[in-house]
mmCIF file of C-alpha atoms in Angstrom:
data_model
loop_
_atom_site.group_PDB
_atom_site.id
_atom_site.type_symbol
_atom_site.label_atom_id
_atom_site.label_comp_id
_atom_site.label_asym_id
_atom_site.label_seq_id
_atom_site.Cartn_x
_atom_site.Cartn_y
_atom_site.Cartn_z
ATOM 1 C CA MET A 27 106.815 131.848 53.099
ATOM 2 C CA GLU A 28 104.282 130.269 51.347
ATOM 3 C CA GLN A 29 103.086 128.875 54.443
ATOM 4 C CA MET A 30 102.708 132.503 56.425
ATOM 5 C CA THR A 31 100.728 134.089 53.586
ATOM 6 C CA PRO A 32 97.128 133.117 54.732
ATOM 7 C CA ILE A 33 98.423 133.798 58.571
ATOM 8 C CA LEU A 34 99.720 137.596 57.180
ATOM 9 C CA SER A 35 96.194 137.655 55.258
ATOM 10 C CA GLU A 36 94.238 136.848 58.606
ATOM 11 C CA ILE A 37 96.314 139.465 60.117
ATOM 12 C CA ALA A 38 96.008 142.147 57.564
ATOM 13 C CA GLY A 39 91.914 141.454 57.883
ATOM 14 C CA ALA A 40 92.088 141.624 61.727
ATOM 15 C CA PHE A 41 94.443 144.837 61.772
ATOM 16 C CA PRO A 42 93.711 146.924 58.647
ATOM 17 C CA ASN A 43 95.930 149.330 59.359
ATOM 18 C CA ILE A 44 98.848 147.308 60.036
ATOM 19 C CA GLU A 45 102.567 147.666 58.311
ATOM 20 C CA ILE A 46 104.316 144.572 57.897
ATOM 21 C CA ASN A 47 107.868 144.708 57.577
ATOM 22 C CA ILE A 48 109.900 141.254 57.078
ATOM 23 C CA PHE A 49 113.289 140.662 57.443
ATOM 24 C CA ARG A 50 115.234 137.735 55.789
ATOM 25 C CA GLY A 51 118.581 136.814 56.631
ATOM 26 C CA PRO A 52 121.027 134.472 58.441
ATOM 27 C CA PRO A 53 119.893 133.353 61.964
ATOM 28 C CA HIS A 54 122.727 135.187 63.690
ATOM 29 C CA GLU A 55 121.361 138.398 62.334
ATOM 30 C CA ILE A 56 117.824 137.805 62.908
ATOM 31 C CA ALA A 57 118.773 136.769 66.806
ATOM 32 C CA ASP A 58 120.489 139.971 66.678
ATOM 33 C CA LYS A 59 117.300 141.902 65.357
ATOM 34 C CA MET A 60 115.134 139.603 68.055
ATOM 35 C CA LYS A 61 117.399 140.964 71.056
ATOM 36 C CA SER A 62 117.560 144.639 69.860
ATOM 37 C CA GLY A 63 114.146 144.298 69.477
ATOM 38 C CA ASP A 64 113.832 145.302 65.658
ATOM 39 C CA LEU A 65 112.129 141.723 65.272
ATOM 40 C CA GLU A 66 109.181 141.236 67.357
ATOM 41 C CA LEU A 67 109.563 137.646 66.351
ATOM 42 C CA ALA A 68 111.013 135.404 64.257
ATOM 43 C CA VAL A 69 109.961 132.306 62.046
ATOM 44 C CA SER A 70 113.074 130.236 61.515
ATOM 45 C CA GLU A 71 115.348 127.483 61.275
ATOM 46 C CA PRO A 72 117.232 127.108 65.019
ATOM 47 C CA LEU A 73 119.124 130.544 65.784
ATOM 48 C CA GLY A 74 121.750 128.972 67.025
ATOM 49 C CA ASP A 75 121.899 131.550 69.822
ATOM 50 C CA GLU A 76 121.410 130.337 73.284
ATOM 51 C CA TRP A 77 120.199 133.392 74.488
ATOM 52 C CA GLU A 78 117.782 132.607 77.851
ATOM 53 C CA ARG A 79 114.962 134.770 76.915
ATOM 54 C CA PHE A 80 114.672 133.336 73.553
ATOM 55 C CA ASP A 81 111.232 131.151 73.611
ATOM 56 C CA ALA A 82 111.315 128.701 70.475
ATOM 57 C CA ARG A 83 108.236 126.885 69.731
ATOM 58 C CA LYS A 84 108.514 124.037 67.278
ATOM 59 C CA LEU A 85 106.324 124.708 64.549
ATOM 60 C CA TYR A 86 107.252 121.707 61.576
ATOM 61 C CA GLN A 87 109.895 120.038 59.998
ATOM 62 C CA GLU A 88 110.895 120.761 56.575
ATOM 63 C CA GLU A 89 112.270 117.999 54.338
ATOM 64 C CA PHE A 90 114.779 118.681 51.616
ATOM 65 C CA GLY A 91 116.125 116.656 48.459
ATOM 66 C CA LEU A 92 118.483 117.516 45.570
ATOM 67 C CA LEU A 93 117.039 118.908 42.964
ATOM 68 C CA VAL A 94 118.231 117.175 39.401
ATOM 69 C CA ASN A 95 117.340 117.329 35.654
ATOM 70 C CA ARG A 96 115.698 114.444 34.767
ATOM 71 C CA THR A 97 118.440 113.419 32.627
ATOM 72 C CA HIS A 98 120.777 113.775 34.959
ATOM 73 C CA PRO A 99 123.580 110.823 35.344
ATOM 74 C CA LEU A 100 123.057 110.787 39.309
ATOM 75 C CA LEU A 101 119.518 109.425 38.463
ATOM 76 C CA GLN A 102 121.149 106.305 36.900
ATOM 77 C CA ARG A 103 122.299 105.495 40.133
ATOM 78 C CA ASN A 104 120.631 103.436 42.816
ATOM 79 C CA SER A 105 121.822 105.486 45.464
ATOM 80 C CA VAL A 106 123.617 108.772 45.586
ATOM 81 C CA GLU A 107 126.729 109.085 47.596
ATOM 82 C CA ILE A 108 127.978 112.235 49.045
ATOM 83 C CA GLU A 109 131.249 111.300 46.849
ATOM 84 C CA ASP A 110 128.958 111.351 43.558
ATOM 85 C CA LEU A 111 128.663 115.096 44.441
ATOM 86 C CA VAL A 112 132.170 116.131 44.423
ATOM 87 C CA ASN A 113 132.240 117.164 40.322
ATOM 88 C CA GLU A 114 128.818 118.774 40.739
ATOM 89 C CA ARG A 115 128.320 122.336 41.403
ATOM 90 C CA LEU A 116 125.351 123.205 44.006
ATOM 91 C CA LEU A 117 122.803 125.812 43.626
ATOM 92 C CA CYS A 118 121.883 127.157 46.887
ATOM 93 C CA ARG A 119 119.735 129.637 48.591
ATOM 94 C CA PRO A 120 121.330 132.577 51.065
ATOM 95 C CA TYR A 121 121.224 132.154 54.153
ATOM 96 C CA CYS A 122 120.643 128.098 53.927
ATOM 97 C CA SER A 123 121.923 126.459 57.122
ATOM 98 C CA LEU A 124 121.201 122.734 55.092
ATOM 99 C CA THR A 125 124.283 124.298 52.537
ATOM 100 C CA ASP A 126 126.366 124.725 55.519
ATOM 101 C CA MET A 127 125.665 120.952 56.582
ATOM 102 C CA LEU A 128 126.313 119.648 53.526
ATOM 103 C CA GLU A 129 129.675 121.505 53.194
ATOM 104 C CA LEU A 130 130.449 120.259 56.631
ATOM 105 C CA GLU A 131 129.704 116.797 55.598
ATOM 106 C CA PHE A 132 131.991 116.461 52.497
ATOM 107 C CA ARG A 133 134.599 117.636 54.909
ATOM 108 C CA LYS A 134 134.095 114.811 57.258
ATOM 109 C CA HIS A 135 134.678 112.654 54.111
ATOM 110 C CA GLY A 136 137.646 114.319 53.560
ATOM 111 C CA LEU A 137 136.467 115.927 50.694
ATOM 112 C CA THR A 138 136.547 119.350 49.547
ATOM 113 C CA PRO A 139 132.743 120.816 49.087
ATOM 114 C CA PRO A 140 131.961 121.773 45.804
ATOM 115 C CA SER A 141 131.223 125.011 44.440
ATOM 116 C CA LYS A 142 128.660 126.907 44.302
ATOM 117 C CA HIS A 143 126.204 129.534 43.117
ATOM 118 C CA GLU A 144 124.068 130.997 45.276
ATOM 119 C CA VAL A 145 120.530 131.758 44.033
ATOM 120 C CA PRO A 146 118.187 134.289 46.215
ATOM 121 C CA LEU A 147 114.757 133.110 44.594
ATOM 122 C CA VAL A 148 113.933 129.760 44.442
ATOM 123 C CA GLU A 149 111.734 129.718 41.509
ATOM 124 C CA ASP A 150 115.203 130.793 39.739
ATOM 125 C CA LEU A 151 116.766 128.025 41.336
ATOM 126 C CA ALA A 152 114.814 125.244 39.233
ATOM 127 C CA SER A 153 114.948 127.286 36.367
ATOM 128 C CA MET A 154 118.987 126.729 36.780
ATOM 129 C CA VAL A 155 118.508 123.419 37.271
ATOM 130 C CA ARG A 156 116.620 123.019 34.198
ATOM 131 C CA ALA A 157 119.504 124.621 32.427
ATOM 132 C CA ASN A 158 122.098 122.595 33.924
ATOM 133 C CA LEU A 159 123.946 124.798 35.892
ATOM 134 C CA GLY A 160 123.803 122.499 38.825
ATOM 135 C CA VAL A 161 122.205 120.532 41.412
ATOM 136 C CA GLY A 162 119.755 122.140 43.658
ATOM 137 C CA ILE A 163 118.880 122.259 47.411
ATOM 138 C CA TRP A 164 114.870 121.825 47.125
ATOM 139 C CA PRO A 165 112.328 121.701 49.658
ATOM 140 C CA LYS A 166 110.039 118.645 49.021
ATOM 141 C CA SER A 167 106.951 120.331 49.801
ATOM 142 C CA ARG A 168 107.448 122.752 46.808
ATOM 143 C CA GLU A 169 106.689 121.320 43.429
ATOM 144 C CA ALA A 170 109.443 121.833 40.680
ATOM 145 C CA GLY A 171 107.726 120.572 37.654
ATOM 146 C CA GLY A 172 107.537 117.255 35.720
ATOM 147 C CA ASP A 173 110.861 117.754 33.888
ATOM 148 C CA LEU A 174 112.979 117.470 37.349
ATOM 149 C CA ARG A 175 113.460 114.947 39.834
ATOM 150 C CA LEU A 176 114.401 115.061 43.465
ATOM 151 C CA ALA A 177 117.280 112.789 44.564
ATOM 152 C CA GLN A 178 118.057 111.767 48.016
ATOM 153 C CA ILE A 179 122.036 111.547 49.160
ATOM 154 C CA GLN A 180 122.505 108.151 51.201
ATOM 155 C CA GLY A 181 123.167 108.855 54.866
ATOM 156 C CA PHE A 182 122.616 112.662 54.839
ATOM 157 C CA ASP A 183 119.049 113.630 56.082
ATOM 158 C CA MET A 184 118.414 116.853 54.685
ATOM 159 C CA ASN A 185 115.575 118.815 56.690
ATOM 160 C CA ALA A 186 115.043 121.882 58.786
ATOM 161 C CA LEU A 187 113.091 122.293 62.007
ATOM 162 C CA ILE A 188 111.114 125.446 61.664
ATOM 163 C CA SER A 189 110.310 127.336 64.978
ATOM 164 C CA LEU A 190 108.670 130.416 66.170
ATOM 165 C CA TYR A 191 110.927 132.360 68.195
ATOM 166 C CA THR A 192 109.907 135.278 70.452
ATOM 167 C CA VAL A 193 111.435 136.942 73.255
ATOM 168 C CA PHE A 194 110.204 136.021 77.339
ATOM 169 C CA GLY A 195 109.132 139.079 79.118
ATOM 170 C CA ARG A 196 108.505 141.461 76.286
ATOM 171 C CA LYS A 197 105.399 142.917 75.520
ATOM 172 C CA GLN A 198 104.097 142.409 71.945
ATOM 173 C CA SER A 199 101.990 144.383 69.894
ATOM 174 C CA ALA A 200 97.937 143.281 69.352
ATOM 175 C CA ALA A 201 98.973 141.901 65.916
ATOM 176 C CA ALA A 202 102.029 140.092 66.625
ATOM 177 C CA SER A 203 100.618 138.813 69.649
ATOM 178 C CA THR A 204 97.753 137.313 67.064
ATOM 179 C CA PHE A 205 100.093 136.466 64.888
ATOM 180 C CA VAL A 206 101.616 134.298 67.260
ATOM 181 C CA ARG A 207 98.208 132.718 68.358
ATOM 182 C CA LEU A 208 97.430 132.052 64.603
ATOM 183 C CA LEU A 209 100.973 130.104 63.878
ATOM 184 C CA ARG A 210 100.899 128.337 67.376
ATOM 185 C CA SER A 211 96.843 127.139 66.862
ATOM 186 C CA LYS A 212 97.594 126.268 63.178
ATOM 187 C CA ASP A 213 97.508 122.367 62.176
ATOM 188 C CA TRP A 214 101.145 122.113 61.047
ATOM 189 C CA SER A 215 100.864 118.144 60.311
ATOM 190 C CA ALA A 216 100.673 118.780 56.878
ATOM 191 C CA GLU A 217 103.560 121.083 55.971
ATOM 192 C CA GLY A 218 106.584 119.935 55.036
ATOM 193 C CA GLN A 219 105.179 116.851 53.856
ATOM 194 C CA PRO A 220 106.814 115.869 49.791
ATOM 195 C CA ALA A 221 104.749 117.326 47.202
ATOM 196 C CA ILE A 222 103.988 114.635 44.623
ATOM 197 C CA MET A 223 105.940 115.526 41.769
ATOM 198 C CA ALA A 224 104.863 114.361 38.235
ATOM 199 C CA GLY A 225 106.601 110.886 37.548
ATOM 200 C CA GLU A 226 108.105 110.538 40.502
ATOM 201 C CA SER A 227 107.367 108.245 43.397
ATOM 202 C CA LEU A 228 107.598 109.323 47.199
ATOM 203 C CA HIS A 229 108.772 106.237 49.992
ATOM 204 C CA MET B 4 71.612 108.284 71.457
ATOM 205 C CA ASP B 5 68.157 109.917 71.394
ATOM 206 C CA ALA B 6 68.155 110.728 75.149
ATOM 207 C CA PRO B 7 68.673 113.892 76.553
ATOM 208 C CA LEU B 8 72.407 115.402 76.934
ATOM 209 C CA SER B 9 71.985 115.609 80.800
ATOM 210 C CA GLU B 10 70.875 112.065 80.938
ATOM 211 C CA ARG B 11 73.899 110.888 78.453
ATOM 212 C CA LEU B 12 76.090 113.006 80.546
ATOM 213 C CA SER B 13 74.964 111.451 84.184
ATOM 214 C CA THR B 14 75.318 107.797 82.369
ATOM 215 C CA PHE B 15 79.099 108.280 81.479
ATOM 216 C CA ALA B 16 79.587 110.015 85.159
ATOM 217 C CA ASP B 17 78.082 106.880 86.796
ATOM 218 C CA ASP B 18 80.427 104.640 84.630
ATOM 219 C CA VAL B 19 83.215 106.383 85.682
ATOM 220 C CA ARG B 20 82.462 106.005 89.224
ATOM 221 C CA ARG B 21 81.843 102.374 89.063
ATOM 222 C CA LEU B 22 84.774 101.803 87.042
ATOM 223 C CA SER B 23 87.009 103.932 88.654
ATOM 224 C CA PRO B 24 86.329 104.977 92.201
ATOM 225 C CA PRO B 25 89.910 106.706 93.161
ATOM 226 C CA PHE B 26 89.721 108.902 89.660
ATOM 227 C CA ALA B 27 86.049 109.758 90.798
ATOM 228 C CA ASP B 28 86.984 110.484 94.355
ATOM 229 C CA ILE B 29 90.036 112.880 92.738
ATOM 230 C CA VAL B 30 87.572 114.775 90.866
ATOM 231 C CA ASP B 31 85.122 114.971 93.752
ATOM 232 C CA ARG B 32 88.107 117.048 95.754
ATOM 233 C CA MET B 33 88.515 118.845 92.478
ATOM 234 C CA LEU B 34 85.639 120.190 92.615
ATOM 235 C CA LYS B 35 85.386 120.949 96.211
ATOM 236 C CA ARG B 36 87.906 123.261 95.957
ATOM 237 C CA LEU B 37 86.509 124.510 93.182
ATOM 238 C CA TYR B 38 83.224 125.076 94.236
ATOM 239 C CA ASP B 39 84.753 126.587 97.713
ATOM 240 C CA SER B 40 86.714 129.441 96.112
ATOM 241 C CA GLY B 41 83.863 130.371 93.816
ATOM 242 C CA ALA B 42 85.458 129.340 90.558
ATOM 243 C CA GLY B 43 83.394 130.753 87.440
ATOM 244 C CA ASP B 44 81.162 133.063 89.720
ATOM 245 C CA GLY B 45 82.896 136.525 88.049
ATOM 246 C CA ALA B 46 81.728 135.283 84.333
ATOM 247 C CA PRO B 47 79.844 137.492 82.625
ATOM 248 C CA ASN B 48 75.894 137.354 83.995
ATOM 249 C CA ILE B 49 72.508 137.393 82.610
ATOM 250 C CA GLY B 50 72.218 141.017 81.129
ATOM 251 C CA GLU B 51 76.250 141.962 80.876
ATOM 252 C CA PRO B 52 77.759 142.304 78.099
ATOM 253 C CA MET B 53 80.019 139.221 76.611
ATOM 254 C CA PRO B 54 83.463 140.574 76.225
ATOM 255 C CA ASN B 55 84.713 140.614 72.567
ATOM 256 C CA PHE B 56 86.983 137.777 71.303
ATOM 257 C CA VAL B 57 89.028 137.186 67.958
ATOM 258 C CA LEU B 58 90.347 133.708 67.900
ATOM 259 C CA PRO B 59 91.129 130.886 65.166
ATOM 260 C CA ASP B 60 88.757 128.768 63.995
ATOM 261 C CA GLU B 61 89.937 125.112 62.999
ATOM 262 C CA THR B 62 90.897 126.200 59.744
ATOM 263 C CA GLY B 63 93.422 129.300 60.678
ATOM 264 C CA HIS B 64 90.371 131.845 60.293
ATOM 265 C CA LEU B 65 90.025 134.443 62.836
ATOM 266 C CA VAL B 66 86.863 134.735 64.048
ATOM 267 C CA SER B 67 85.271 137.825 66.489
ATOM 268 C CA LEU B 68 82.110 137.556 68.498
ATOM 269 C CA GLU B 69 81.490 141.051 66.995
ATOM 270 C CA GLU B 70 81.370 139.802 63.413
ATOM 271 C CA LEU B 71 79.166 136.724 64.473
ATOM 272 C CA LEU B 72 76.787 139.223 66.344
ATOM 273 C CA GLN B 73 76.404 141.020 62.983
ATOM 274 C CA LYS B 74 74.555 137.345 61.733
ATOM 275 C CA GLY B 75 72.324 136.817 64.555
ATOM 276 C CA GLN B 76 72.214 135.485 68.372
ATOM 277 C CA VAL B 77 75.443 133.252 69.473
ATOM 278 C CA VAL B 78 75.619 130.381 71.688
ATOM 279 C CA VAL B 79 79.198 130.398 72.805
ATOM 280 C CA SER B 80 80.288 127.220 74.244
ATOM 281 C CA PHE B 81 83.349 126.947 76.482
ATOM 282 C CA ASN B 82 84.792 123.185 76.577
ATOM 283 C CA ARG B 83 87.637 121.227 77.628
ATOM 284 C CA GLY B 84 88.878 119.567 74.436
ATOM 285 C CA HIS B 85 88.485 116.708 72.306
ATOM 286 C CA TRP B 86 89.870 114.202 74.602
ATOM 287 C CA CYS B 87 86.982 115.184 77.535
ATOM 288 C CA PRO B 88 84.269 112.629 76.720
ATOM 289 C CA TYR B 89 81.517 115.113 78.296
ATOM 290 C CA CYS B 90 82.607 117.562 75.709
ATOM 291 C CA ARG B 91 82.294 115.229 72.957
ATOM 292 C CA LEU B 92 78.773 114.673 74.258
ATOM 293 C CA ASN B 93 78.116 118.448 74.701
ATOM 294 C CA ALA B 94 79.077 118.749 70.973
ATOM 295 C CA ASP B 95 77.514 116.466 69.512
ATOM 296 C CA ALA B 96 74.121 117.511 71.014
ATOM 297 C CA MET B 97 75.101 120.811 70.058
ATOM 298 C CA ALA B 98 75.715 119.399 66.818
ATOM 299 C CA HIS B 99 72.317 117.699 66.581
ATOM 300 C CA VAL B 100 70.291 120.924 67.017
ATOM 301 C CA GLU B 101 72.031 123.270 64.878
ATOM 302 C CA LYS B 102 69.970 123.684 62.112
ATOM 303 C CA LYS B 103 67.218 124.038 64.566
ATOM 304 C CA VAL B 104 69.074 127.193 66.426
ATOM 305 C CA LYS B 105 69.977 128.309 63.361
ATOM 306 C CA ASP B 106 66.501 128.687 62.052
ATOM 307 C CA ALA B 107 66.005 130.591 65.430
ATOM 308 C CA GLY B 108 68.111 132.807 64.444
ATOM 309 C CA GLY B 109 71.102 131.423 66.391
ATOM 310 C CA GLN B 110 74.724 130.028 65.700
ATOM 311 C CA PHE B 111 76.706 127.962 67.748
ATOM 312 C CA VAL B 112 80.608 129.005 68.192
ATOM 313 C CA LEU B 113 82.741 125.973 70.287
ATOM 314 C CA ILE B 114 85.866 127.392 71.994
ATOM 315 C CA THR B 115 88.599 125.004 73.472
ATOM 316 C CA PRO B 116 92.223 125.676 74.739
ATOM 317 C CA GLU B 117 93.533 123.119 71.844
ATOM 318 C CA THR B 118 95.116 123.820 68.816
ATOM 319 C CA ALA B 119 93.444 123.380 65.140
ATOM 320 C CA LYS B 120 94.215 119.832 64.981
ATOM 321 C CA PHE B 121 92.154 118.509 67.769
ATOM 322 C CA ASN B 122 89.643 120.891 67.106
ATOM 323 C CA LYS B 123 89.269 119.400 63.956
ATOM 324 C CA THR B 124 88.783 116.115 65.707
ATOM 325 C CA LEU B 125 86.292 117.114 67.435
ATOM 326 C CA LYS B 126 84.277 119.124 64.830
ATOM 327 C CA GLN B 127 84.507 115.868 62.817
ATOM 328 C CA ASP B 128 83.690 113.607 65.200
ATOM 329 C CA ALA B 129 80.345 115.580 66.361
ATOM 330 C CA ARG B 130 79.701 115.837 62.626
ATOM 331 C CA ALA B 131 79.269 119.730 63.224
ATOM 332 C CA LEU B 132 78.977 122.483 60.573
ATOM 333 C CA PHE B 133 79.710 125.331 63.494
ATOM 334 C CA PRO B 134 83.141 126.718 64.045
ATOM 335 C CA ILE B 135 85.513 125.466 66.655
ATOM 336 C CA LEU B 136 88.077 128.207 68.208
ATOM 337 C CA THR B 137 91.420 127.742 69.806
ATOM 338 C CA ASP B 138 91.370 129.988 72.732
ATOM 339 C CA LEU B 139 95.389 129.417 73.095
ATOM 340 C CA ASP B 140 96.715 129.637 76.827
ATOM 341 C CA SER B 141 93.200 129.941 77.744
ATOM 342 C CA GLY B 142 93.668 133.708 77.335
ATOM 343 C CA TYR B 143 89.884 134.484 76.522
ATOM 344 C CA ALA B 144 88.525 132.042 79.986
ATOM 345 C CA LEU B 145 90.943 133.774 82.033
ATOM 346 C CA GLU B 146 89.639 137.144 80.880
ATOM 347 C CA LEU B 147 86.024 135.632 82.183
ATOM 348 C CA GLN B 148 87.277 134.347 84.796
ATOM 349 C CA LEU B 149 86.452 130.708 83.639
ATOM 350 C CA ALA B 150 89.980 129.278 83.450
ATOM 351 C CA ILE B 151 91.066 126.978 86.272
ATOM 352 C CA GLN B 152 94.711 125.293 86.978
ATOM 353 C CA ILE B 153 94.491 121.584 87.422
ATOM 354 C CA ASN B 154 96.473 120.488 90.788
ATOM 355 C CA ASP B 155 98.935 117.745 91.151
ATOM 356 C CA GLU B 156 96.721 115.136 91.758
ATOM 357 C CA LYS B 157 94.355 115.446 88.915
ATOM 358 C CA ARG B 158 97.013 116.416 86.315
ATOM 359 C CA ILE B 159 98.991 113.119 87.495
ATOM 360 C CA ALA B 160 95.385 110.824 87.076
ATOM 361 C CA MET B 161 94.519 112.671 83.596
ATOM 362 C CA THR B 162 98.187 111.931 82.266
ATOM 363 C CA ALA B 163 97.444 108.075 83.792
ATOM 364 C CA ALA B 164 94.403 108.180 81.865
ATOM 365 C CA GLY B 165 96.420 109.066 78.756
ATOM 366 C CA TRP B 166 95.108 112.635 78.527
ATOM 367 C CA ASP B 167 98.016 114.352 78.561
ATOM 368 C CA ILE B 168 96.523 118.054 77.848
ATOM 369 C CA SER B 169 100.360 119.635 76.992
ATOM 370 C CA LYS B 170 100.342 118.001 74.001
ATOM 371 C CA TYR B 171 97.119 119.216 72.746
ATOM 372 C CA GLN B 172 97.123 122.939 74.284
ATOM 373 C CA ASP B 173 100.800 123.586 73.161
ATOM 374 C CA ASN B 174 101.584 124.458 76.238
ATOM 375 C CA GLU B 175 102.633 123.151 79.991
ATOM 376 C CA ASN B 176 100.424 125.436 82.194
ATOM 377 C CA TRP B 177 97.725 122.514 83.035
ATOM 378 C CA THR B 178 94.736 125.024 82.393
ATOM 379 C CA LEU B 179 91.567 124.163 81.731
ATOM 380 C CA PRO B 180 88.218 126.168 81.211
ATOM 381 C CA ILE B 181 85.725 125.498 83.628
ATOM 382 C CA PRO B 182 82.640 124.514 80.939
ATOM 383 C CA ALA B 183 80.126 127.068 80.437
ATOM 384 C CA THR B 184 77.574 128.027 77.591
ATOM 385 C CA PHE B 185 76.633 131.850 77.028
ATOM 386 C CA VAL B 186 73.400 132.678 74.858
ATOM 387 C CA VAL B 187 74.393 136.407 73.431
ATOM 388 C CA GLY B 188 72.000 138.345 71.878
ATOM 389 C CA LYS B 189 71.761 140.282 69.027
ATOM 390 C CA ASP B 190 72.862 143.383 71.592
ATOM 391 C CA GLY B 191 75.797 141.517 72.727
ATOM 392 C CA ARG B 192 74.325 140.853 76.204
ATOM 393 C CA VAL B 193 74.051 137.633 77.811
ATOM 394 C CA LYS B 194 70.398 136.331 77.757
ATOM 395 C CA ALA B 195 71.218 132.841 79.267
ATOM 396 C CA ARG B 196 74.100 131.134 80.896
ATOM 397 C CA PHE B 197 75.265 127.727 82.596
ATOM 398 C CA VAL B 198 78.487 127.864 84.274
ATOM 399 C CA ASP B 199 79.304 125.045 86.708
ATOM 400 C CA PRO B 200 82.872 123.833 88.093
ATOM 401 C CA ASP B 201 81.200 120.179 87.663
ATOM 402 C CA TYR B 202 82.402 119.232 84.029
ATOM 403 C CA ARG B 203 79.783 116.297 84.088
ATOM 404 C CA LYS B 204 77.168 118.867 83.760
ATOM 405 C CA ARG B 205 76.253 121.429 80.776
ATOM 406 C CA MET B 206 73.608 123.328 79.647
ATOM 407 C CA GLN B 207 70.393 121.681 78.678
ATOM 408 C CA ILE B 208 69.810 121.826 75.333
ATOM 409 C CA SER B 209 66.081 122.494 75.787
ATOM 410 C CA ASP B 210 67.010 125.639 78.159
ATOM 411 C CA LEU B 211 69.668 126.828 74.901
ATOM 412 C CA ILE B 212 66.709 126.493 72.430
ATOM 413 C CA ALA B 213 64.212 127.875 74.796
ATOM 414 C CA ALA B 214 66.799 131.159 75.277
ATOM 415 C CA VAL B 215 67.615 131.736 71.708
ATOM 416 C CA GLU B 216 63.899 131.443 70.676
ATOM 417 C CA SER B 217 62.850 133.883 73.270
#
């Protein structure tokens, strides 16, 4: 959402009477709302829906890591393998496709996915990691604080392609059309890039 | 560097013809097609109102003509993009007289069909202060009857030269604006204009300054 706020601010300036209705939900619900016309556009991970009228334009790729406490034993290892996480508790956000992919990865290795806590707010996720309630799936572009570290799982890329979705042939409001132009014209090259976390070297 | 813009453009065009006659021939055929069809004839004429635009600049801020006109006259310059050597020369020449135009009560705004990343490059290379706006899918250029379709022959030649504009424009349309410059008075009407489908020609800087000062 942080990436969208400057754009929404431009829209609010250009359309002073606009009322913005933001929906956050799982991809299939977003897809349904797009099809029914309840949503004019979406910025989302892949919707997983092959409807021919969806027009998807790639915006950027968000990279993630495993957020752990600085004192967590995982950091003592040279590399983190999927097997190392079996006894961990996962902290994940609702509708996060990476959680599903990670659980699938466990099953591929013949392992039972670890249990998890669902945490709606990303800020709360960092607090819960700090309180040793688990390890969290965390966007690398976001700073979490100097007492936390990001770990990578060997052989498992954690990233999500973020795209703009519109519907072919559907008339857009002037505000939605301007929003689309702002999104498409924006220089996204810096988005999804790692934020330097204190005391951490990034490679 | 101190040569007039027209001389610099002409020198570059001569070099292209000398170094790549087949490319120059393709350009000639494209220009004949454009002249025969009256491309650009429908663009706003002197005395006519300049249609408003609301377009994002290279930093993501929306810029409108109405808003700019509240500060003074506006020189609206359509350019093809950062990849175009003639547009780079044009942007460079405009950047050189930016202060002079400002002192005369004017301001530049460049418009290209390219996304912000590439407009940033054009702006940095020209060392310009003026905003460079993205006219995505050439929407505003179409409204002004300045958008042209690149035919297959030219598209293949451009791609071979390393200019795949689809990457710069975030679409596969292969449209470009006819390079054009409009000097818009504070009343929103066109005071002077230069429209020529031959992208190797641009408004003389001296004419542009004279129009702002008039």
